[in-house]
Short mmCIF file of C-alpha atoms in Angstrom, two decimals:
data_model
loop_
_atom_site.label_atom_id
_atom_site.label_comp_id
_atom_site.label_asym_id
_atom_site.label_seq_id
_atom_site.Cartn_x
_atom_site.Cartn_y
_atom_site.Cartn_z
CA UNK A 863 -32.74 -173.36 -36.02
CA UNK A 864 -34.44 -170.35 -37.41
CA UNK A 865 -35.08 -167.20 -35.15
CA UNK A 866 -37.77 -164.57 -36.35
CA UNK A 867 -35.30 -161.73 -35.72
CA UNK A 868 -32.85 -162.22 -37.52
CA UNK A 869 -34.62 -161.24 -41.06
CA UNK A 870 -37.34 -159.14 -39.50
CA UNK A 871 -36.66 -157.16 -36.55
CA UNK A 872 -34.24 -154.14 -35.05
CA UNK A 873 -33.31 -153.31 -31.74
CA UNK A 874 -32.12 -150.11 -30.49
CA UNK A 875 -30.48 -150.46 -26.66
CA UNK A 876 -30.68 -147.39 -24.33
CA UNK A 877 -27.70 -146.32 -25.80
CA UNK A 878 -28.08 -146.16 -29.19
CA UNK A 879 -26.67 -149.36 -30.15
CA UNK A 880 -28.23 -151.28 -33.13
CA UNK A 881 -28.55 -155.33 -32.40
CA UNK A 882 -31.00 -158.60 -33.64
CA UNK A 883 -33.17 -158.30 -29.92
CA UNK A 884 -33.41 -156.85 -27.17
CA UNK A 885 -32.26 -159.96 -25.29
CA UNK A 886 -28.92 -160.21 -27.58
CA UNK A 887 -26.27 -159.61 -25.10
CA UNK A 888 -22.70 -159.02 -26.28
CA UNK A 889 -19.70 -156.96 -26.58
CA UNK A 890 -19.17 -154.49 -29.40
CA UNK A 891 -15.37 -156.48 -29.90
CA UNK A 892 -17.43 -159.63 -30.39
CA UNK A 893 -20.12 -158.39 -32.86
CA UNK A 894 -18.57 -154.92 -34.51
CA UNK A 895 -22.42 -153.87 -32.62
CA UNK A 896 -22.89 -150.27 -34.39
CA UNK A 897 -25.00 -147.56 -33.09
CA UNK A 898 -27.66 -145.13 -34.23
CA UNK A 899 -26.32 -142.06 -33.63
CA UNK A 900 -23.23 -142.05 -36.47
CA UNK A 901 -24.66 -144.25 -38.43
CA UNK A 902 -26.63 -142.93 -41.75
CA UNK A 903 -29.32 -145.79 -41.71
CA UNK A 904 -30.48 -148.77 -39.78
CA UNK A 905 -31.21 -150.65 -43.65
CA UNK A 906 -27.52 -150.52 -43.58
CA UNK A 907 -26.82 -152.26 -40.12
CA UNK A 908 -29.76 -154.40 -40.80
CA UNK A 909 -27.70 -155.90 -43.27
CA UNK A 910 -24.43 -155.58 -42.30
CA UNK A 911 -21.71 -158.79 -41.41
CA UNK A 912 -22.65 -158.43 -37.89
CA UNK A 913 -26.56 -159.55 -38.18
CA UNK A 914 -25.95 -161.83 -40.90
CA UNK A 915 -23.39 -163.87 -38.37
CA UNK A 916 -26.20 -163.99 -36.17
CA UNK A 917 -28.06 -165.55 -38.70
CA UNK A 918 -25.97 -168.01 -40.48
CA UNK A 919 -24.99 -169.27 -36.85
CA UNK A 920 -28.32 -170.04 -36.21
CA UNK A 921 -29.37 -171.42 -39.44
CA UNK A 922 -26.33 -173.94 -38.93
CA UNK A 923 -27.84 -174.95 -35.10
CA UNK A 924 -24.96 -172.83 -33.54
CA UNK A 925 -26.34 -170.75 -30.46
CA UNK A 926 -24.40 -167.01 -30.90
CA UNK A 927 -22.60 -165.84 -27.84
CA UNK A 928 -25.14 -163.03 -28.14
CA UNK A 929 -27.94 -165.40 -27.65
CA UNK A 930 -27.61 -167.23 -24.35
CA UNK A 931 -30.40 -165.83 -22.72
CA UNK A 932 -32.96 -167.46 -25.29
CA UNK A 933 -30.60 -170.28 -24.97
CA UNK A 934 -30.92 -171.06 -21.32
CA UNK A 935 -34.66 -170.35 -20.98
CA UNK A 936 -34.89 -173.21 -23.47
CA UNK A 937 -32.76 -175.22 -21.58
CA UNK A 938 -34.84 -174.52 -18.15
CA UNK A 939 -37.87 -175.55 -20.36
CA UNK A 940 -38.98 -171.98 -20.30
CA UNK A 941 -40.69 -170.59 -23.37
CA UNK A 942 -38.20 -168.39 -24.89
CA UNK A 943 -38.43 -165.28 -26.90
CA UNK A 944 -37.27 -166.63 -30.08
CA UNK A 945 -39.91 -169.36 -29.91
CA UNK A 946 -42.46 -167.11 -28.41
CA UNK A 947 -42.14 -165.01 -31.75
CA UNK A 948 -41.48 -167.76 -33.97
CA UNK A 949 -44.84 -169.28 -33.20
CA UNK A 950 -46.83 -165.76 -33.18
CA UNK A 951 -45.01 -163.09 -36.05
CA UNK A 952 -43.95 -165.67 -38.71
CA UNK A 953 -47.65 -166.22 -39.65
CA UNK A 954 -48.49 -162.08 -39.11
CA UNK A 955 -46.27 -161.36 -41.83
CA UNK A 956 -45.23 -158.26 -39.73
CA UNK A 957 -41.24 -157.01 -38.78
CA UNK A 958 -40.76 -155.40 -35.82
CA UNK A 959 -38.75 -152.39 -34.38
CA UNK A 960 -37.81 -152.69 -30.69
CA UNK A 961 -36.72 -149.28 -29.43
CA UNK A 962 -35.47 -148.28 -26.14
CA UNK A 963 -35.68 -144.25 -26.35
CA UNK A 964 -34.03 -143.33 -23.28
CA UNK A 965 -32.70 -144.87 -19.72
CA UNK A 966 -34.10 -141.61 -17.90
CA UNK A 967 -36.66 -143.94 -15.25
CA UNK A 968 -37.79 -142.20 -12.16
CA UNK A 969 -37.58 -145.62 -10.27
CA UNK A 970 -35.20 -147.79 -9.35
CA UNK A 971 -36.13 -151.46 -9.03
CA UNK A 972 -34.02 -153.78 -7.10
CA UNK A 973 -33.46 -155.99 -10.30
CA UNK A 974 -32.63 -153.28 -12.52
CA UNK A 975 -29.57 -151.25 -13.22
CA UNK A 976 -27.80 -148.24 -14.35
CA UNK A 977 -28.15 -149.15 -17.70
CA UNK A 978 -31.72 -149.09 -17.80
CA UNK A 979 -32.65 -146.55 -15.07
CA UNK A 980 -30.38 -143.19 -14.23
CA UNK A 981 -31.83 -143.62 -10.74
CA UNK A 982 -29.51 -146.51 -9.74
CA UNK A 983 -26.08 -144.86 -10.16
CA UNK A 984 -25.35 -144.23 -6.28
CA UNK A 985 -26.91 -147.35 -5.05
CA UNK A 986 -24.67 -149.29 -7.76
CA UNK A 987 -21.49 -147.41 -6.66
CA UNK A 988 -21.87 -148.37 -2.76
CA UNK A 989 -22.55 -151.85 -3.92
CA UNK A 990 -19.53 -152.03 -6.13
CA UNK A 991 -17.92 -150.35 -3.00
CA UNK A 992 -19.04 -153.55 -0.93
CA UNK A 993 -17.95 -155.98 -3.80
CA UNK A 994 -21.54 -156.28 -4.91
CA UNK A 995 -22.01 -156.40 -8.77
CA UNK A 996 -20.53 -155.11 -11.23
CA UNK A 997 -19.78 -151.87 -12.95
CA UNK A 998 -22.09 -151.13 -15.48
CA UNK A 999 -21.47 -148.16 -18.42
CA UNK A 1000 -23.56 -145.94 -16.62
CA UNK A 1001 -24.63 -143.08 -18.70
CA UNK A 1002 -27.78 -140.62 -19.01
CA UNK A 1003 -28.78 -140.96 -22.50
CA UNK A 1004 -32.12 -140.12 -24.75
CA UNK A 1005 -32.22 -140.72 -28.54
CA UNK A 1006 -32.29 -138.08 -30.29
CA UNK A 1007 -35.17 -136.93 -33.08
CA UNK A 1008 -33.01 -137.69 -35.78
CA UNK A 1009 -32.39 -141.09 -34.52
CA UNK A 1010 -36.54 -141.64 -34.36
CA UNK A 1011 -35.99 -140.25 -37.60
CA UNK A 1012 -33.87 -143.13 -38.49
CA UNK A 1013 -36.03 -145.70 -36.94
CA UNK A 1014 -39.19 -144.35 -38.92
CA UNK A 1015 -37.08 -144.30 -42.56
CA UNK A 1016 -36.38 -148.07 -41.31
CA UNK A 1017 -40.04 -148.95 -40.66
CA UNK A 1018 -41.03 -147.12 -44.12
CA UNK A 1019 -38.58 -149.25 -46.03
CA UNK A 1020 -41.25 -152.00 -46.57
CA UNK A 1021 -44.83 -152.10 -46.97
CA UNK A 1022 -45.27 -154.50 -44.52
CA UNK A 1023 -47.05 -154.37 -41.06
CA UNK A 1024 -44.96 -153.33 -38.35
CA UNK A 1025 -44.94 -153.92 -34.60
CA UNK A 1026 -43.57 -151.54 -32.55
CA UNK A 1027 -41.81 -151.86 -29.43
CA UNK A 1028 -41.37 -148.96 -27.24
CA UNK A 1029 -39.33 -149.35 -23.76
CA UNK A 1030 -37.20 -147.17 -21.47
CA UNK A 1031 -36.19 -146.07 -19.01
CA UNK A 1032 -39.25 -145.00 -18.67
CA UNK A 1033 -40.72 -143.93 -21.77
CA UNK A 1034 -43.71 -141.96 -20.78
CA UNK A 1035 -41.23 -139.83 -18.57
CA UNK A 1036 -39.19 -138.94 -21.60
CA UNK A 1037 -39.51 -135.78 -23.08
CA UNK A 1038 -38.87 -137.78 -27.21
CA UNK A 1039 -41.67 -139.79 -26.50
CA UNK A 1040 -44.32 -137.64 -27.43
CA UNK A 1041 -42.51 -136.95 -30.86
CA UNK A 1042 -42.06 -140.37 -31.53
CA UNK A 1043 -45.72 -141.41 -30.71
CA UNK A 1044 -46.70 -138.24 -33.23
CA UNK A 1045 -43.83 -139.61 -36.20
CA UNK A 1046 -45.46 -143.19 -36.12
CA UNK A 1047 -48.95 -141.30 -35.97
CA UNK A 1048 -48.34 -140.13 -40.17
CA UNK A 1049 -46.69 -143.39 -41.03
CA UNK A 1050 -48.59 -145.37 -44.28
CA UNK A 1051 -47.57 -148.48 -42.19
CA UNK A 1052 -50.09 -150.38 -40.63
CA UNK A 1053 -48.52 -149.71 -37.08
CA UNK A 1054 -49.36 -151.77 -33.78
CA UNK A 1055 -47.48 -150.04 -31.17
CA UNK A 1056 -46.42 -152.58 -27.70
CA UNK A 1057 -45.56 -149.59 -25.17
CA UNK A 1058 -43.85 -150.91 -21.82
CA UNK A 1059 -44.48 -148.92 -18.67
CA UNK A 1060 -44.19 -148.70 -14.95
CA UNK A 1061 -47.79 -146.84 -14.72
CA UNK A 1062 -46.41 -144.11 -12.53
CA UNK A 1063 -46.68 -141.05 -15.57
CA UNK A 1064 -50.13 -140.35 -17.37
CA UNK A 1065 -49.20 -137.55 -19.56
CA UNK A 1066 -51.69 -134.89 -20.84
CA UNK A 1067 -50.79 -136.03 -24.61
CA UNK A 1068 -51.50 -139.53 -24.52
CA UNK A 1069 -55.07 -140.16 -24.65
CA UNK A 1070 -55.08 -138.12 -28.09
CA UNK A 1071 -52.33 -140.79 -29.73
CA UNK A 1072 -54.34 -144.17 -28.26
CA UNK A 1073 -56.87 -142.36 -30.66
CA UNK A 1074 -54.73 -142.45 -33.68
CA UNK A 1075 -52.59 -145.78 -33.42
CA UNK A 1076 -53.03 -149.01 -32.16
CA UNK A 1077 -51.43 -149.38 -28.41
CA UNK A 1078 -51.07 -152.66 -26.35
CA UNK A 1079 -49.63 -151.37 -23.29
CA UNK A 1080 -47.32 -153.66 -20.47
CA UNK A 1081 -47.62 -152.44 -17.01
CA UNK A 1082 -44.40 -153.33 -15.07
CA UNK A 1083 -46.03 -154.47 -11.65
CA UNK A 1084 -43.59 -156.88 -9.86
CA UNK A 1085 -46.06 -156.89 -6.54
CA UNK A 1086 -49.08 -155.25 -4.32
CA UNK A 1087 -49.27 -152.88 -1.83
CA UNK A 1088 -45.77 -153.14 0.24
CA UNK A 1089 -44.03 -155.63 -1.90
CA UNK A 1090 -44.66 -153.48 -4.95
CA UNK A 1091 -43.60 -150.26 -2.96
CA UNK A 1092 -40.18 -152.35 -1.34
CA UNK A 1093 -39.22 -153.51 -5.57
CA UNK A 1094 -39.86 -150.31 -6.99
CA UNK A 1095 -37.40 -148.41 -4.12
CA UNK A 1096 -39.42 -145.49 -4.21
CA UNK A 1097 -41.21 -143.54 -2.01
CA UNK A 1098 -42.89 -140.91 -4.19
CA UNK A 1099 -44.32 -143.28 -7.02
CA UNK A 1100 -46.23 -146.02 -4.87
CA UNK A 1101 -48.43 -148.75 -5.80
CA UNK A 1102 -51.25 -146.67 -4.60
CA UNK A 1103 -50.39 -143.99 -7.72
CA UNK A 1104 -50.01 -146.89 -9.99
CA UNK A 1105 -53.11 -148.60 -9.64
CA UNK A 1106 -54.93 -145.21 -9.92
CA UNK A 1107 -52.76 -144.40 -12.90
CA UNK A 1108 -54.00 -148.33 -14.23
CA UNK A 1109 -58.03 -146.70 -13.84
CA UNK A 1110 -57.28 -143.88 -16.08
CA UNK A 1111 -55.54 -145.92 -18.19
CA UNK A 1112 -58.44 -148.53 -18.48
CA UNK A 1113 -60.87 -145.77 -19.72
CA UNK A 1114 -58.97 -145.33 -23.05
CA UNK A 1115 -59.29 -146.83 -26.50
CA UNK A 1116 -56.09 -149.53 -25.66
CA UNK A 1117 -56.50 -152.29 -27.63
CA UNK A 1118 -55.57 -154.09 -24.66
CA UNK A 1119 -53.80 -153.87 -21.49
CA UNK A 1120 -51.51 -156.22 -19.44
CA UNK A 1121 -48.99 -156.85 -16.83
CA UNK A 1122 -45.84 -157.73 -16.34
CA UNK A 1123 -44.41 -159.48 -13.30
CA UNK A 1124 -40.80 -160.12 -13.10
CA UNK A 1125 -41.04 -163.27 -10.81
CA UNK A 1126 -38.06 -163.21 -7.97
CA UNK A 1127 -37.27 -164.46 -4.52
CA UNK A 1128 -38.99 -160.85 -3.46
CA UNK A 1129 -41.79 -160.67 -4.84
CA UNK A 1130 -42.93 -164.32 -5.85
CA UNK A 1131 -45.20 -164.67 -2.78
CA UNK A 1132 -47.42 -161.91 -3.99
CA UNK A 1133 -47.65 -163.37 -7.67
CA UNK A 1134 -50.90 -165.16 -6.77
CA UNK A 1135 -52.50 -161.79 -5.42
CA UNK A 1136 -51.77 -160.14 -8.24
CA UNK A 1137 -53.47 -162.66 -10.46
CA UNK A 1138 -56.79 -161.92 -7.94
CA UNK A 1139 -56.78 -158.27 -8.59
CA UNK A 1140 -56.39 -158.15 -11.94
CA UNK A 1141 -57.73 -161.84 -12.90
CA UNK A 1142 -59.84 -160.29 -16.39
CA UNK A 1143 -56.12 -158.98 -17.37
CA UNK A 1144 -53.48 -161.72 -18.81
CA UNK A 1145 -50.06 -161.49 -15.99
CA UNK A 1146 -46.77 -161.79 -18.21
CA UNK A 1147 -44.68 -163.74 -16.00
CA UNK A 1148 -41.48 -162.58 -16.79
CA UNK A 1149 -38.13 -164.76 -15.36
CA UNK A 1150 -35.22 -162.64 -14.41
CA UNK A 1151 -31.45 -163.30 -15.82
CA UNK A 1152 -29.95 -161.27 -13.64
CA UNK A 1153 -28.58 -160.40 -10.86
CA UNK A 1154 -28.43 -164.03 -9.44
CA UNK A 1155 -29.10 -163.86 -6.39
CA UNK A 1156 -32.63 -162.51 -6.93
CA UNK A 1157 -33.45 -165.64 -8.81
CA UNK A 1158 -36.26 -167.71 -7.38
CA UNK A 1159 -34.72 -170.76 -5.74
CA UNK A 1160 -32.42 -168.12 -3.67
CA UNK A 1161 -34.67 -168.97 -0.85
CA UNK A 1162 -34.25 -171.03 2.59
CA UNK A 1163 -35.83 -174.45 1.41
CA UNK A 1164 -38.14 -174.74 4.54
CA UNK A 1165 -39.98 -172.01 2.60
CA UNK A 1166 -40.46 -173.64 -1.03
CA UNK A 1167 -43.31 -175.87 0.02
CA UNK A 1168 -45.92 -172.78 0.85
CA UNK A 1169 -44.92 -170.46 -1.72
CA UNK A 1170 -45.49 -173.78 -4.23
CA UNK A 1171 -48.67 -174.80 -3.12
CA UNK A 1172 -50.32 -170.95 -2.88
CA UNK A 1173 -48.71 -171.04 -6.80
CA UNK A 1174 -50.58 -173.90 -7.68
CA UNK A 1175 -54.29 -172.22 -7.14
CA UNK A 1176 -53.53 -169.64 -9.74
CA UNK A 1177 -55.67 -170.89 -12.09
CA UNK A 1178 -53.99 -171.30 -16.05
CA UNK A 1179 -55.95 -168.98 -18.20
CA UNK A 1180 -54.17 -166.10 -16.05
CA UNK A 1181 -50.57 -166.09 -16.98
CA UNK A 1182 -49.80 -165.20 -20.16
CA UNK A 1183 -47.01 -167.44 -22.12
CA UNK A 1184 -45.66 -168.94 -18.82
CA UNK A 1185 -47.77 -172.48 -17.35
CA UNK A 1186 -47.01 -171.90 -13.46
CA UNK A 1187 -45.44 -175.04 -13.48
CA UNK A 1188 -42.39 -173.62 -15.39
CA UNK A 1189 -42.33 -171.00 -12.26
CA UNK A 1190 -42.36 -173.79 -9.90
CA UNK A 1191 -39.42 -175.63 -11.50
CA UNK A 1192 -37.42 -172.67 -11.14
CA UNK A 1193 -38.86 -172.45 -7.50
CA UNK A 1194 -37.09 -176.11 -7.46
CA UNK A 1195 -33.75 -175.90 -8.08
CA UNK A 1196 -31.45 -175.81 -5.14
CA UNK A 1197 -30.86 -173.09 -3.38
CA UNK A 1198 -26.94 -171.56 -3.98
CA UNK A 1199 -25.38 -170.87 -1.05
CA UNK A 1200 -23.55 -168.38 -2.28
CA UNK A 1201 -25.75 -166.55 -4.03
CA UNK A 1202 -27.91 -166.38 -1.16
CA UNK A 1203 -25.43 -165.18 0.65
CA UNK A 1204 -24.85 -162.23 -1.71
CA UNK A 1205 -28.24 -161.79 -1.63
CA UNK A 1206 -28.74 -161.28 2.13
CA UNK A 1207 -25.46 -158.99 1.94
CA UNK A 1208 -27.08 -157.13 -0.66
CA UNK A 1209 -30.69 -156.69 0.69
CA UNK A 1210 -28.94 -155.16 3.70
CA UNK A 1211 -27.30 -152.65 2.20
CA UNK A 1212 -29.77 -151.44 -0.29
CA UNK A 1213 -31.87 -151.31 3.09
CA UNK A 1214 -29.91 -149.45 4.59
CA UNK A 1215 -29.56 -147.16 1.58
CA UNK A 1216 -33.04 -147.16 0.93
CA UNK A 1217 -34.29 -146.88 4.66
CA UNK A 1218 -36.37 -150.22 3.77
CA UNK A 1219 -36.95 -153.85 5.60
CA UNK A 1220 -37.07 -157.06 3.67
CA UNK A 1221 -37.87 -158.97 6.51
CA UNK A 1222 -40.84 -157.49 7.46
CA UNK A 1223 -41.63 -157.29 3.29
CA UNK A 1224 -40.40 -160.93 2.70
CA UNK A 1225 -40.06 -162.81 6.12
CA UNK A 1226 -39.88 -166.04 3.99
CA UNK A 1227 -36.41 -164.89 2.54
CA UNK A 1228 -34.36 -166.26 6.14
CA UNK A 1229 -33.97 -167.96 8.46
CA UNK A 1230 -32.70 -166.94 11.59
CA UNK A 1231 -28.62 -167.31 10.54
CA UNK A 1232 -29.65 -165.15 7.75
CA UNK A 1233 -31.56 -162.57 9.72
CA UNK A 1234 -28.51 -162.09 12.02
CA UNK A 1235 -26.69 -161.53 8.97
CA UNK A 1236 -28.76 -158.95 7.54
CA UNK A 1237 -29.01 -157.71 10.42
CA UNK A 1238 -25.14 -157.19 10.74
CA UNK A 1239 -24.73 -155.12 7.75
CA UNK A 1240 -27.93 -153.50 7.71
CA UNK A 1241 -27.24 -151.96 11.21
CA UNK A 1242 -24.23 -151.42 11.71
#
């Protein structure tokens, strides 16, 4: 069982640490994981005990601990990253450096985390509170310029092509974005740079750089109108300032631009309208690990058969990766009780938190036991 990253790629997490991809998840006991900051180059981690593990594990058709997210899409039938890349980058001859500068975000999506966005820290606490999640090592943290040095020594260090990935946080609200965009600007490399973004910043210095380097951009979209406004948890950056953002962004030398869409119970009724209003741009469905009880089939049955049959009008050529099929089967599975349960639990409180409404956003989500539910933590 080969895996593309493990000879050809780097990941740098939000805080600094140094693993195979950015959906590698384990615990720096477990894999000795090192980090940026202390360390004098990523050459060195890149061949340290801790990524050749990874490797000889996988050459011997042993899944790593570190790798059960790629192993679970696979066994849901779900195209996973490792094959996604193994079929596309093998033949590109290219490596690539995936590198979370920062997890500054100005929103705070309902799947999302402290981790990855500084905005969720008080929601997360009250949750936690309520015996709702988990706590996560929140911190407020932005590499540093001699850590982008770091990365740019790394991508120097062969000839080769290299693909780029830059993620947040947010990473067009970070203040070491600009210097990083200007570092791999001077690079010999031939550089191809995948930027991830909500939409919601436009800043003065990036039309210059989309003159100078190649840029794919991701737009994080995850709904329309209300249902975009409700996921993000934001009342300042709506999908109104997005989508005008996405018209600026349009007019500039991208070489291309697409979305991302994070299907959940949420937000999967608006997948189709998405599709509509963007239909000349490929949708990158995008299926969530966690928190559970988000995950599609977290939903009274009575309401699968609709949400199914609107799915099945999307027509192929618009998702990206992902047949809708794949979307269904999740759809599919039964729905667990308890999960749901947390679910309702925790839509209610975030609501209440929030000042929002799911069942106005997403009456599809309960049934009238669950309303009353809701509606018992949400009020009271």
């Amino acid at each position: 069982m080969k895996c593309f990253f493990t000879d050809n790629a780097i990941t740098v997490y939000t805080d600094g640490s140094v693993v195979p991809c950015c959906r590698f998840v384990s615990t720096e006991l477990e894999y000795n994981i090192q980090n940026i900051e202390p360390t004098k180059s990523l050459v060195d981690i890149k061949n340290s005990d801790t990524f050749l593990k990874v490797k000889n594990d996988l050459t011997n058709n042993i899944w790593p601990s570190g790798c059960k997210r790629c192993k679970r899409d696979e066994q849901l039938g779900i195209s996973s990253r490792r094959q996604i890349y193994n079929e596309n980058h093998f033949k590109k001859r290219v490596r690539v450096a995936d590198i979370a500068i920062g997890n500054f975000c100005n929103l705070k999506c309902i799947m999302c985390n402290s981790f990855c966005s500084t905005q969720w820290v008080n929601d997360e606490k009250m949750l936690l509170e309520n015996g709702i999640g988990h706590q996560q090592n929140s911190f407020n943290k932005i590499i540093s310029n001699e850590s982008i040095d770091k990365i740019i020594d790394w991508i120097e260090s062969e000839e080769t092509a290299v693909e780029v990935e830059i993620k947040g946080g947010e990473p067009l609200a970070l203040p070491n974005s600009k210097y990083l965009f200007e570092r791999l600007s001077s690079v010999k490399n031939n550089i191809t740079v995948v930027l991830t973004t909500n939409g919601t910043f436009f800043p003065d210095w990036f039309p210059q750089m989309c003159e100078k380097i190649k840029i794919y951009m991701s737009l994080s979209i995850d709904g329309i109108n209300e249902v975009y406004d409700y996921v993000r948890g934001s009342e300042k950056y709506s999908y109104e300032l997005f989508y005008n953002n996405v018209q600026k962004f349009l007019k500039l030398p991208l070489v291309r631009i697409n979305f991302n869409y994070v299907v959940q119970n949420t937000n999967i009724h608006h997948l189709k309208l998405c599709t509509e209003i963007f239909n000349d741009k490929f949708v990158n469905v995008i299926f969530l690990n966690n928190p559970k009880w988000l995950q599609l089939w977290n939903m009274p049955e009575e309401s699968k058969a609709a949400i199914k049959e609107d799915l099945n009008t999307i027509p192929k050529s618009y998702l990206k990766y992902y047949k809708i099929d794949a979307v269904i089967k999740n759809i599919d599975n039964p729905c667990n009780k308890e999960e749901y349960s947390t679910f309702i639990k925790f839509s209610a409180l975030l609501d209440k938190s929030r000042n929002k409404n799911l069942p106005v956003i997403a009456p599809h989500l309960f049934t009238k036991d669950s309303l009353d539910e809701y509606n018992k933590y949400r009020y009271t």
